[in-house]
Amino acid sequence: MTLTLISSIDSRGPARVAGAPVLRVHEPARGAETLNRFAYSLPTPLRMALTQRLAMARRAHWTERLWRADATLWTGADEGNWLGWLTSLRRPQRLTRELAARCAALCGQGATDAVLLGMGGASLGAEVLVDIVGKAAKGMRVHVLDTTDSAQIRAVAQRIDLRCTLFIVASKSGTTIESRMLADYFHERLCAELGEAEAGKRFIAITDPGTPLETHARERGYAAVFQGEPTVGGRNSVLTPFGLVTLGLLGHDPAEFLKAARPMLRACALRDPESNPGLFLGALVGEAALCGRDKATILATPGLAPFGAWLEQLLAESTGKYGRGVIPVDREPAGEREDYGEDRLFIALIEPGEAGLAVRSRAIRLAEAGHPVVLFELADPARLGQEFLRWEVATAIAGAILGVNPFDQPDVEAAKQRARALTEAWRTDGALPVAEPMLREGQLRFYGMPTGAGSAAELLAHHFVALRGRGYGAVLAYIARSRANEARLEQLRRLLRDASGCATVGGFGPRYLHSSGQLHKGGPAGGVFLLITADTKPEVIEGQGLDFGVIQAAQAQGDFEELRARGRPCVRVHIEGDLHSGLAQLAHALHEGLSQSWHRAAEAHA
């Protein structure tokens, strides 16, 4: 590893560059050359806390209790019922070969594209496989659609030929509203072109046994139904059919992918916590959170950046409850070491060679500044399954340290209930109930607790003045997830981070509701939220009489109301008219407001 603290992440033991701290390579088992390794650098207080935790885990037999599915490792509730992901790699190879053969047969039926319709754990892992592992020679192009945004739906529809496309409807529960709506939308379009009997053959389903989706799929004559494992929750399901079907349709061999992941499975069964890569990492992450470093900030090279969205859901939804949790910070604009507070834990995901140099160098500078850094190098995408498994074990262990059940999501349903009530109100009244804005300026309409602010800049400055210390700012947008809009959100996050010194998170709705929504409502206090909505063009499912834009607006309003009901500072800004110019106006107002606030704070300090 040139220009780093160690010569190679596969080298043995620690090494030092003059003037730099030691970046240690975690050594799970001598001779395990097929195992992905990681290196780390920790400040002394965290290193001591980790040492004590590992000693306690050894005395308390944490590895054995994990593999026995002993719920008392966590809260003593139903945790033991949700550990099927630990044994999914041990499933008979015959079953995986059968899955691969069914996927190969689907690839051979003439479809060139596949569109995955799913939310949260039903799609995030598959999306990582699409973006990092990619399409093989005989595979399909796979698109992931996890939204109710009409512009994003139309954009995907325009990229495909309906007659040459296979649609994958993925839902663990079989009741996910977004997946069902998207399936009905494309089914209607296919019926218009091919007739109802032929339309059903262009769909497959991935769902748990006995769900409404399984029944629906068989009634409509879907080409295939792949059953999930009921003892595996959505966010842990990537190494089950929820990820493996996508891998097969991409043209890869799921059996070989699982085989490459098994060295990590064996290593995570090691009884010694210091040698166990999953338990060691989980203890590190959990102790970092207890030490106040609960902002797990992901730094990734472009080729591995998609992994961050999957990891974000895993950490946020598993640990963010009862006022505790690890707050994953994904795709925050890169900063220098002086831009970060003492609440950060950095997770660097790098590719080998020149592709990883920039992120590697940044990680070193952060370690030199005393920040804890964990660095992973993935040399071969075929071994990506090891990282899925390592982080699933680590997150379960972090949950044990934080004293939470890492397999439930107690605060997710509340916002869904509000959205359903708003949708029913729309069905009855023909419109969603909307309060009067507290401020109008240009294209912007602001909603929330009245502040008496006379301008957008003043209102935003007043709202984010609470962003101090170990808090975080959240920019959550119910608009199309496109490169242009991602860049706008990154601009807003950079403004917040640079002005406050606090971490920032971002997301597109309703996608983030199935990822970090649990954390926002149930995790640590200190979040300050800005929700962005915008005008939409109608995109209707005729058979249901539903407009995607109405559902998206109800989801945004429901989350806004639930955040405020829980005492989370939240402002919603609605953009009327052209989205691009409206986002520019919002960025200008935020910059002006934060600059004025920052200047006043500096004068007061002087």
CSV table of C-alpha atoms in Angstrom, one decimal, residues 260-596:
chain,number,residue,atom,x,y,z
A,260,ALA,CA,-15.9,-16.9,-2.0
A,261,ALA,CA,-17.7,-15.5,1.1
A,262,ARG,CA,-17.3,-18.7,3.2
A,263,PRO,CA,-13.8,-17.9,4.5
A,264,MET,CA,-15.3,-14.9,6.4
A,265,LEU,CA,-18.1,-17.2,7.7
A,266,ARG,CA,-15.4,-19.5,9.2
A,267,ALA,CA,-13.4,-16.6,10.6
A,268,CYS,CA,-16.5,-15.1,12.2
A,269,ALA,CA,-17.0,-18.4,14.1
A,270,LEU,CA,-13.6,-18.1,15.8
A,271,ARG,CA,-14.1,-18.2,19.6
A,272,ASP,CA,-11.3,-15.6,20.3
A,273,PRO,CA,-12.9,-12.2,19.9
A,274,GLU,CA,-9.6,-10.6,19.0
A,275,SER,CA,-9.2,-13.1,16.1
A,276,ASN,CA,-12.8,-12.9,15.0
A,277,PRO,CA,-13.1,-10.2,12.3
A,278,GLY,CA,-16.8,-9.6,12.7
A,279,LEU,CA,-16.8,-9.6,16.5
A,280,PHE,CA,-13.7,-7.4,16.7
A,281,LEU,CA,-15.2,-4.9,14.2
A,282,GLY,CA,-18.5,-4.8,16.0
A,283,ALA,CA,-16.8,-4.3,19.4
A,284,LEU,CA,-14.8,-1.4,17.8
A,285,VAL,CA,-18.0,0.2,16.3
A,286,GLY,CA,-20.0,-0.3,19.5
A,287,GLU,CA,-17.3,1.1,21.8
A,288,ALA,CA,-16.7,4.0,19.5
A,289,ALA,CA,-20.4,4.9,19.8
A,290,LEU,CA,-20.2,4.7,23.6
A,291,CYS,CA,-17.1,6.9,23.6
A,292,GLY,CA,-19.1,9.6,21.7
A,293,ARG,CA,-17.8,8.7,18.3
A,294,ASP,CA,-21.2,7.6,16.9
A,295,LYS,CA,-20.9,9.2,13.5
A,296,ALA,CA,-19.7,6.3,11.3
A,297,THR,CA,-18.4,8.3,8.3
A,298,ILE,CA,-17.9,6.3,5.1
A,299,LEU,CA,-15.1,7.3,2.8
A,300,ALA,CA,-15.1,5.3,-0.4
A,301,THR,CA,-13.4,5.2,-3.8
A,302,PRO,CA,-15.9,5.6,-6.6
A,303,GLY,CA,-16.0,1.9,-7.4
A,304,LEU,CA,-17.0,1.0,-3.9
A,305,ALA,CA,-19.2,4.0,-3.0
A,306,PRO,CA,-22.4,2.1,-3.7
A,307,PHE,CA,-21.6,-0.2,-0.7
A,308,GLY,CA,-22.3,2.8,1.6
A,309,ALA,CA,-26.0,2.8,1.0
A,310,TRP,CA,-26.3,-0.8,2.1
A,311,LEU,CA,-24.1,-0.3,5.1
A,312,GLU,CA,-26.1,2.9,6.0
A,313,GLN,CA,-29.3,0.9,6.3
A,314,LEU,CA,-27.7,-2.0,8.2
A,315,LEU,CA,-26.2,0.3,10.9
A,316,ALA,CA,-29.0,2.8,11.1
A,317,GLU,CA,-32.0,0.5,11.2
A,318,SER,CA,-30.2,-2.1,13.4
A,319,THR,CA,-28.8,0.2,16.1
A,320,GLY,CA,-30.9,3.4,16.0
A,321,LYS,CA,-33.5,2.9,18.7
A,322,TYR,CA,-34.3,3.9,22.3
A,323,GLY,CA,-32.2,7.0,22.0
A,324,ARG,CA,-29.1,5.0,21.1
A,325,GLY,CA,-27.4,4.1,17.9
A,326,VAL,CA,-24.6,4.4,15.4
A,327,ILE,CA,-25.3,7.3,12.9
A,328,PRO,CA,-23.9,6.3,9.5
A,329,VAL,CA,-22.7,9.3,7.4
A,330,ASP,CA,-22.7,8.2,3.7
A,331,ARG,CA,-21.7,10.4,0.7
A,332,GLU,CA,-20.9,13.4,2.7
A,333,PRO,CA,-18.6,15.7,0.7
A,334,ALA,CA,-15.0,15.0,1.6
A,335,GLY,CA,-13.3,17.4,4.0
A,336,GLU,CA,-10.0,17.9,5.7
A,337,ARG,CA,-9.2,16.8,9.2
A,338,GLU,CA,-10.1,20.3,10.7
A,339,ASP,CA,-13.6,20.0,9.2
A,340,TYR,CA,-14.5,17.1,11.6
A,341,GLY,CA,-15.4,17.0,15.2
A,342,GLU,CA,-14.5,14.4,17.9
A,343,ASP,CA,-17.7,12.4,17.2
A,344,ARG,CA,-16.4,10.7,14.1
A,345,LEU,CA,-15.4,7.1,13.3
A,346,PHE,CA,-14.1,6.8,9.7
A,347,ILE,CA,-14.7,3.8,7.6
A,348,ALA,CA,-12.5,3.8,4.5
A,349,LEU,CA,-13.5,1.5,1.6
A,350,ILE,CA,-10.8,1.5,-1.0
A,351,GLU,CA,-9.9,-0.3,-4.3
A,352,PRO,CA,-6.3,-1.4,-4.8
A,353,GLY,CA,-3.7,0.6,-6.7
A,354,GLU,CA,-4.1,4.2,-7.9
A,355,ALA,CA,-7.9,4.1,-7.7
A,356,GLY,CA,-7.6,4.1,-3.9
A,357,LEU,CA,-4.8,6.6,-3.4
A,358,ALA,CA,-6.9,9.7,-2.7
A,359,VAL,CA,-9.2,8.0,-0.1
A,360,ARG,CA,-6.2,6.2,1.4
A,361,SER,CA,-4.2,9.4,1.8
A,362,ARG,CA,-7.2,11.2,3.4
A,363,ALA,CA,-7.7,8.3,5.8
A,364,ILE,CA,-4.0,8.6,6.9
A,365,ARG,CA,-4.3,12.3,7.5
A,366,LEU,CA,-7.4,11.7,9.7
A,367,ALA,CA,-5.5,9.0,11.6
A,368,GLU,CA,-2.6,11.4,12.1
A,369,ALA,CA,-5.1,13.9,13.6
A,370,GLY,CA,-6.2,11.4,16.2
A,371,HIS,CA,-9.4,10.2,14.6
A,372,PRO,CA,-10.2,6.5,14.7
A,373,VAL,CA,-10.0,5.0,11.2
A,374,VAL,CA,-10.9,1.6,9.9
A,375,LEU,CA,-9.6,0.8,6.4
A,376,PHE,CA,-10.9,-2.0,4.1
A,377,GLU,CA,-9.3,-2.8,0.7
A,378,LEU,CA,-11.4,-4.9,-1.7
A,379,ALA,CA,-9.1,-6.3,-4.4
A,380,ASP,CA,-11.7,-8.5,-6.0
A,381,PRO,CA,-15.5,-7.8,-6.3
A,382,ALA,CA,-16.0,-11.6,-6.3
A,383,ARG,CA,-15.2,-11.4,-2.5
A,384,LEU,CA,-17.7,-8.7,-1.8
A,385,GLY,CA,-19.9,-11.3,0.0
A,386,GLN,CA,-17.2,-11.4,2.8
A,387,GLU,CA,-17.9,-7.7,3.5
A,388,PHE,CA,-21.6,-8.3,3.7
A,389,LEU,CA,-21.2,-11.0,6.2
A,390,ARG,CA,-18.4,-9.2,8.2
A,391,TRP,CA,-20.6,-6.2,8.7
A,392,GLU,CA,-23.7,-8.2,9.5
A,393,VAL,CA,-21.9,-9.9,12.3
A,394,ALA,CA,-20.3,-6.6,13.4
A,395,THR,CA,-23.6,-4.8,13.5
A,396,ALA,CA,-25.2,-7.5,15.6
A,397,ILE,CA,-22.3,-7.2,18.1
A,398,ALA,CA,-22.5,-3.4,18.1
A,399,GLY,CA,-26.2,-3.9,19.0
A,400,ALA,CA,-25.3,-6.1,21.9
A,401,ILE,CA,-22.9,-3.4,23.2
A,402,LEU,CA,-25.5,-0.7,22.9
A,403,GLY,CA,-28.2,-2.9,24.5
A,404,VAL,CA,-30.7,-2.9,21.6
A,405,ASN,CA,-32.4,-5.6,19.6
A,406,PRO,CA,-30.6,-5.2,16.2
A,407,PHE,CA,-33.3,-7.1,14.3
A,408,ASP,CA,-36.4,-5.0,15.0
A,409,GLN,CA,-37.5,-1.5,13.8
A,410,PRO,CA,-40.0,-0.3,16.4
A,411,ASP,CA,-40.3,3.3,15.1
A,412,VAL,CA,-40.8,2.7,11.4
A,413,GLU,CA,-44.5,2.0,11.3
A,414,ALA,CA,-45.6,5.3,12.8
A,415,ALA,CA,-44.8,7.4,9.8
A,416,LYS,CA,-46.4,4.7,7.5
A,417,GLN,CA,-49.6,5.0,9.5
A,418,ARG,CA,-49.6,8.8,9.0
A,419,ALA,CA,-49.0,8.4,5.3
A,420,ARG,CA,-51.9,5.9,5.0
A,421,ALA,CA,-54.2,8.2,6.8
A,422,LEU,CA,-53.3,11.1,4.5
A,423,THR,CA,-53.8,8.9,1.5
A,424,GLU,CA,-57.3,8.0,2.7
A,425,ALA,CA,-58.0,11.7,3.3
A,426,TRP,CA,-57.0,12.3,-0.4
A,427,ARG,CA,-59.4,9.5,-1.5
A,428,THR,CA,-62.2,11.1,0.4
A,429,ASP,CA,-61.6,14.8,-0.2
A,430,GLY,CA,-59.7,14.7,-3.5
A,431,ALA,CA,-56.7,16.6,-2.0
A,432,LEU,CA,-54.1,16.1,0.8
A,433,PRO,CA,-54.6,18.3,3.8
A,434,VAL,CA,-51.9,21.0,3.8
A,435,ALA,CA,-51.3,23.8,6.3
A,436,GLU,CA,-50.6,27.4,5.4
A,437,PRO,CA,-46.8,28.0,4.9
A,438,MET,CA,-45.1,30.0,7.6
A,439,LEU,CA,-43.1,31.8,4.9
A,440,ARG,CA,-43.2,32.3,1.1
A,441,GLU,CA,-40.2,33.5,-0.8
A,442,GLY,CA,-39.8,33.1,-4.6
A,443,GLN,CA,-40.3,29.4,-5.4
A,444,LEU,CA,-40.0,28.3,-1.8
A,445,ARG,CA,-42.8,27.6,0.7
A,446,PHE,CA,-41.7,26.8,4.2
A,447,TYR,CA,-43.7,24.7,6.8
A,448,GLY,CA,-43.0,24.1,10.4
A,449,MET,CA,-43.1,25.9,13.7
A,450,PRO,CA,-43.5,29.7,13.0
A,451,THR,CA,-40.3,31.6,13.9
A,452,GLY,CA,-41.2,35.2,12.9
A,453,ALA,CA,-38.4,35.1,10.3
A,454,GLY,CA,-38.7,37.6,7.6
A,455,SER,CA,-36.7,35.8,4.9
A,456,ALA,CA,-35.7,32.3,3.9
A,457,ALA,CA,-32.1,33.0,4.9
A,458,GLU,CA,-33.2,34.1,8.4
A,459,LEU,CA,-35.6,31.1,8.8
A,460,LEU,CA,-32.9,28.6,7.8
A,461,ALA,CA,-30.3,30.2,10.0
A,462,HIS,CA,-32.7,30.1,13.0
A,463,HIS,CA,-33.6,26.5,12.3
A,464,PHE,CA,-30.0,25.2,12.1
A,465,VAL,CA,-28.7,27.3,15.0
A,466,ALA,CA,-29.6,24.2,17.0
A,467,LEU,CA,-27.0,22.2,15.1
A,468,ARG,CA,-24.1,22.2,17.5
A,469,GLY,CA,-21.8,19.9,19.4
A,470,ARG,CA,-22.4,16.2,18.6
A,471,GLY,CA,-25.6,16.7,16.6
A,472,TYR,CA,-26.2,16.1,12.9
A,473,GLY,CA,-27.9,17.8,10.0
A,474,ALA,CA,-30.3,15.9,7.7
A,475,VAL,CA,-31.2,16.9,4.2
A,476,LEU,CA,-34.0,14.7,3.0
A,477,ALA,CA,-35.5,15.3,-0.5
A,478,TYR,CA,-38.6,13.8,-2.0
A,479,ILE,CA,-37.4,14.3,-5.6
A,480,ALA,CA,-35.9,12.1,-8.3
A,481,ARG,CA,-32.6,10.5,-7.3
A,482,SER,CA,-30.4,11.7,-10.1
A,483,ARG,CA,-26.8,12.8,-10.4
A,484,ALA,CA,-27.8,16.5,-10.7
A,485,ASN,CA,-30.0,16.3,-7.6
A,486,GLU,CA,-27.4,14.3,-5.7
A,487,ALA,CA,-25.0,17.1,-6.4
A,488,ARG,CA,-27.4,19.7,-5.1
A,489,LEU,CA,-27.9,17.7,-1.8
A,490,GLU,CA,-24.2,17.4,-1.4
A,491,GLN,CA,-23.9,21.2,-1.8
A,492,LEU,CA,-26.4,21.7,1.0
A,493,ARG,CA,-24.7,19.2,3.2
A,494,ARG,CA,-21.3,20.8,2.6
A,495,LEU,CA,-22.8,24.2,3.6
A,496,LEU,CA,-24.2,22.8,6.8
A,497,ARG,CA,-21.0,20.8,7.7
A,498,ASP,CA,-18.6,23.7,7.1
A,499,ALA,CA,-20.8,26.2,9.0
A,500,SER,CA,-21.5,24.0,12.0
A,501,GLY,CA,-18.7,21.5,12.2
A,502,CYS,CA,-21.4,18.8,12.6
A,503,ALA,CA,-21.9,15.6,10.6
A,504,THR,CA,-24.6,15.6,7.9
A,505,VAL,CA,-26.7,12.9,6.4
A,506,GLY,CA,-28.8,12.9,3.2
A,507,GLY,CA,-31.3,10.8,1.5
A,508,PHE,CA,-34.1,10.7,-1.1
A,509,GLY,CA,-37.6,9.9,-0.1
A,510,PRO,CA,-39.3,7.5,0.3
A,511,ARG,CA,-36.1,5.4,-0.1
A,512,TYR,CA,-34.5,6.7,3.1
A,513,LEU,CA,-37.7,5.8,5.1
A,514,HIS,CA,-36.7,2.2,4.5
A,515,SER,CA,-33.1,2.8,5.4
A,516,SER,CA,-32.4,5.5,8.0
A,517,GLY,CA,-36.0,6.5,8.9
A,518,GLN,CA,-35.8,4.3,12.1
A,519,LEU,CA,-32.7,6.1,13.3
A,520,HIS,CA,-34.1,9.5,12.6
A,521,LYS,CA,-37.1,8.8,14.9
A,522,GLY,CA,-35.7,6.3,17.4
A,523,GLY,CA,-32.0,7.0,17.5
A,524,PRO,CA,-29.9,9.6,19.4
A,525,ALA,CA,-31.4,13.1,19.7
A,526,GLY,CA,-29.5,15.9,18.1
A,527,GLY,CA,-30.7,15.6,14.5
A,528,VAL,CA,-31.9,18.8,12.8
A,529,PHE,CA,-34.0,18.0,9.7
A,530,LEU,CA,-34.7,19.7,6.4
A,531,LEU,CA,-37.3,18.0,4.2
A,532,ILE,CA,-37.6,19.1,0.6
A,533,THR,CA,-40.6,18.4,-1.6
A,534,ALA,CA,-41.5,19.7,-5.0
A,535,ASP,CA,-44.3,19.9,-7.6
A,536,THR,CA,-44.7,16.7,-9.6
A,537,LYS,CA,-46.4,15.7,-12.9
A,538,PRO,CA,-49.1,13.1,-12.5
A,539,GLU,CA,-48.2,9.5,-13.1
A,540,VAL,CA,-51.3,7.4,-12.5
A,541,ILE,CA,-52.0,3.7,-12.0
A,542,GLU,CA,-55.4,3.5,-13.6
A,543,GLY,CA,-56.5,0.3,-12.0
A,544,GLN,CA,-56.0,1.7,-8.5
A,545,GLY,CA,-56.9,5.3,-9.2
A,546,LEU,CA,-53.6,6.3,-7.5
A,547,ASP,CA,-51.1,8.9,-8.5
A,548,PHE,CA,-47.5,8.3,-7.5
A,549,GLY,CA,-47.1,12.0,-6.7
A,550,VAL,CA,-49.9,11.9,-4.2
A,551,ILE,CA,-48.4,8.9,-2.4
A,552,GLN,CA,-45.0,10.5,-2.4
A,553,ALA,CA,-46.4,13.7,-0.9
A,554,ALA,CA,-48.3,11.7,1.7
A,555,GLN,CA,-45.1,9.9,2.7
A,556,ALA,CA,-43.2,13.2,3.0
A,557,GLN,CA,-46.0,14.8,5.0
A,558,GLY,CA,-46.3,11.7,7.2
A,559,ASP,CA,-42.6,11.6,8.1
A,560,PHE,CA,-42.6,15.4,8.7
A,561,GLU,CA,-45.4,15.1,11.1
A,562,GLU,CA,-43.9,12.1,12.9
A,563,LEU,CA,-40.5,13.8,13.3
A,564,ARG,CA,-42.1,16.9,14.8
A,565,ALA,CA,-44.3,14.7,17.1
A,566,ARG,CA,-41.1,13.2,18.5
A,567,GLY,CA,-39.6,16.6,19.2
A,568,ARG,CA,-37.1,16.4,16.3
A,569,PRO,CA,-36.5,20.0,14.9
A,570,CYS,CA,-37.9,19.8,11.3
A,571,VAL,CA,-38.7,22.2,8.6
A,572,ARG,CA,-40.2,21.3,5.2
A,573,VAL,CA,-39.6,23.4,2.2
A,574,HIS,CA,-41.8,22.9,-0.9
A,575,ILE,CA,-40.4,24.0,-4.3
A,576,GLU,CA,-43.0,25.3,-6.7
A,577,GLY,CA,-42.2,25.3,-10.4
A,578,ASP,CA,-38.8,24.4,-11.9
A,579,LEU,CA,-36.9,22.1,-9.6
A,580,HIS,CA,-33.4,23.1,-10.7
A,581,SER,CA,-33.9,26.8,-10.1
A,582,GLY,CA,-35.8,26.1,-6.8
A,583,LEU,CA,-32.9,24.1,-5.5
A,584,ALA,CA,-30.5,26.8,-6.5
A,585,GLN,CA,-32.6,29.4,-4.6
A,586,LEU,CA,-32.7,27.1,-1.5
A,587,ALA,CA,-28.9,26.7,-1.6
A,588,HIS,CA,-28.4,30.5,-1.9
A,589,ALA,CA,-30.7,31.1,1.0
A,590,LEU,CA,-29.0,28.5,3.2
A,591,HIS,CA,-25.6,29.9,2.3
A,592,GLU,CA,-26.7,33.4,3.1
A,593,GLY,CA,-28.4,32.4,6.4
A,594,LEU,CA,-25.5,30.3,7.6
A,595,SER,CA,-22.9,32.9,6.7
A,596,GLN,CA,-24.8,35.6,8.7
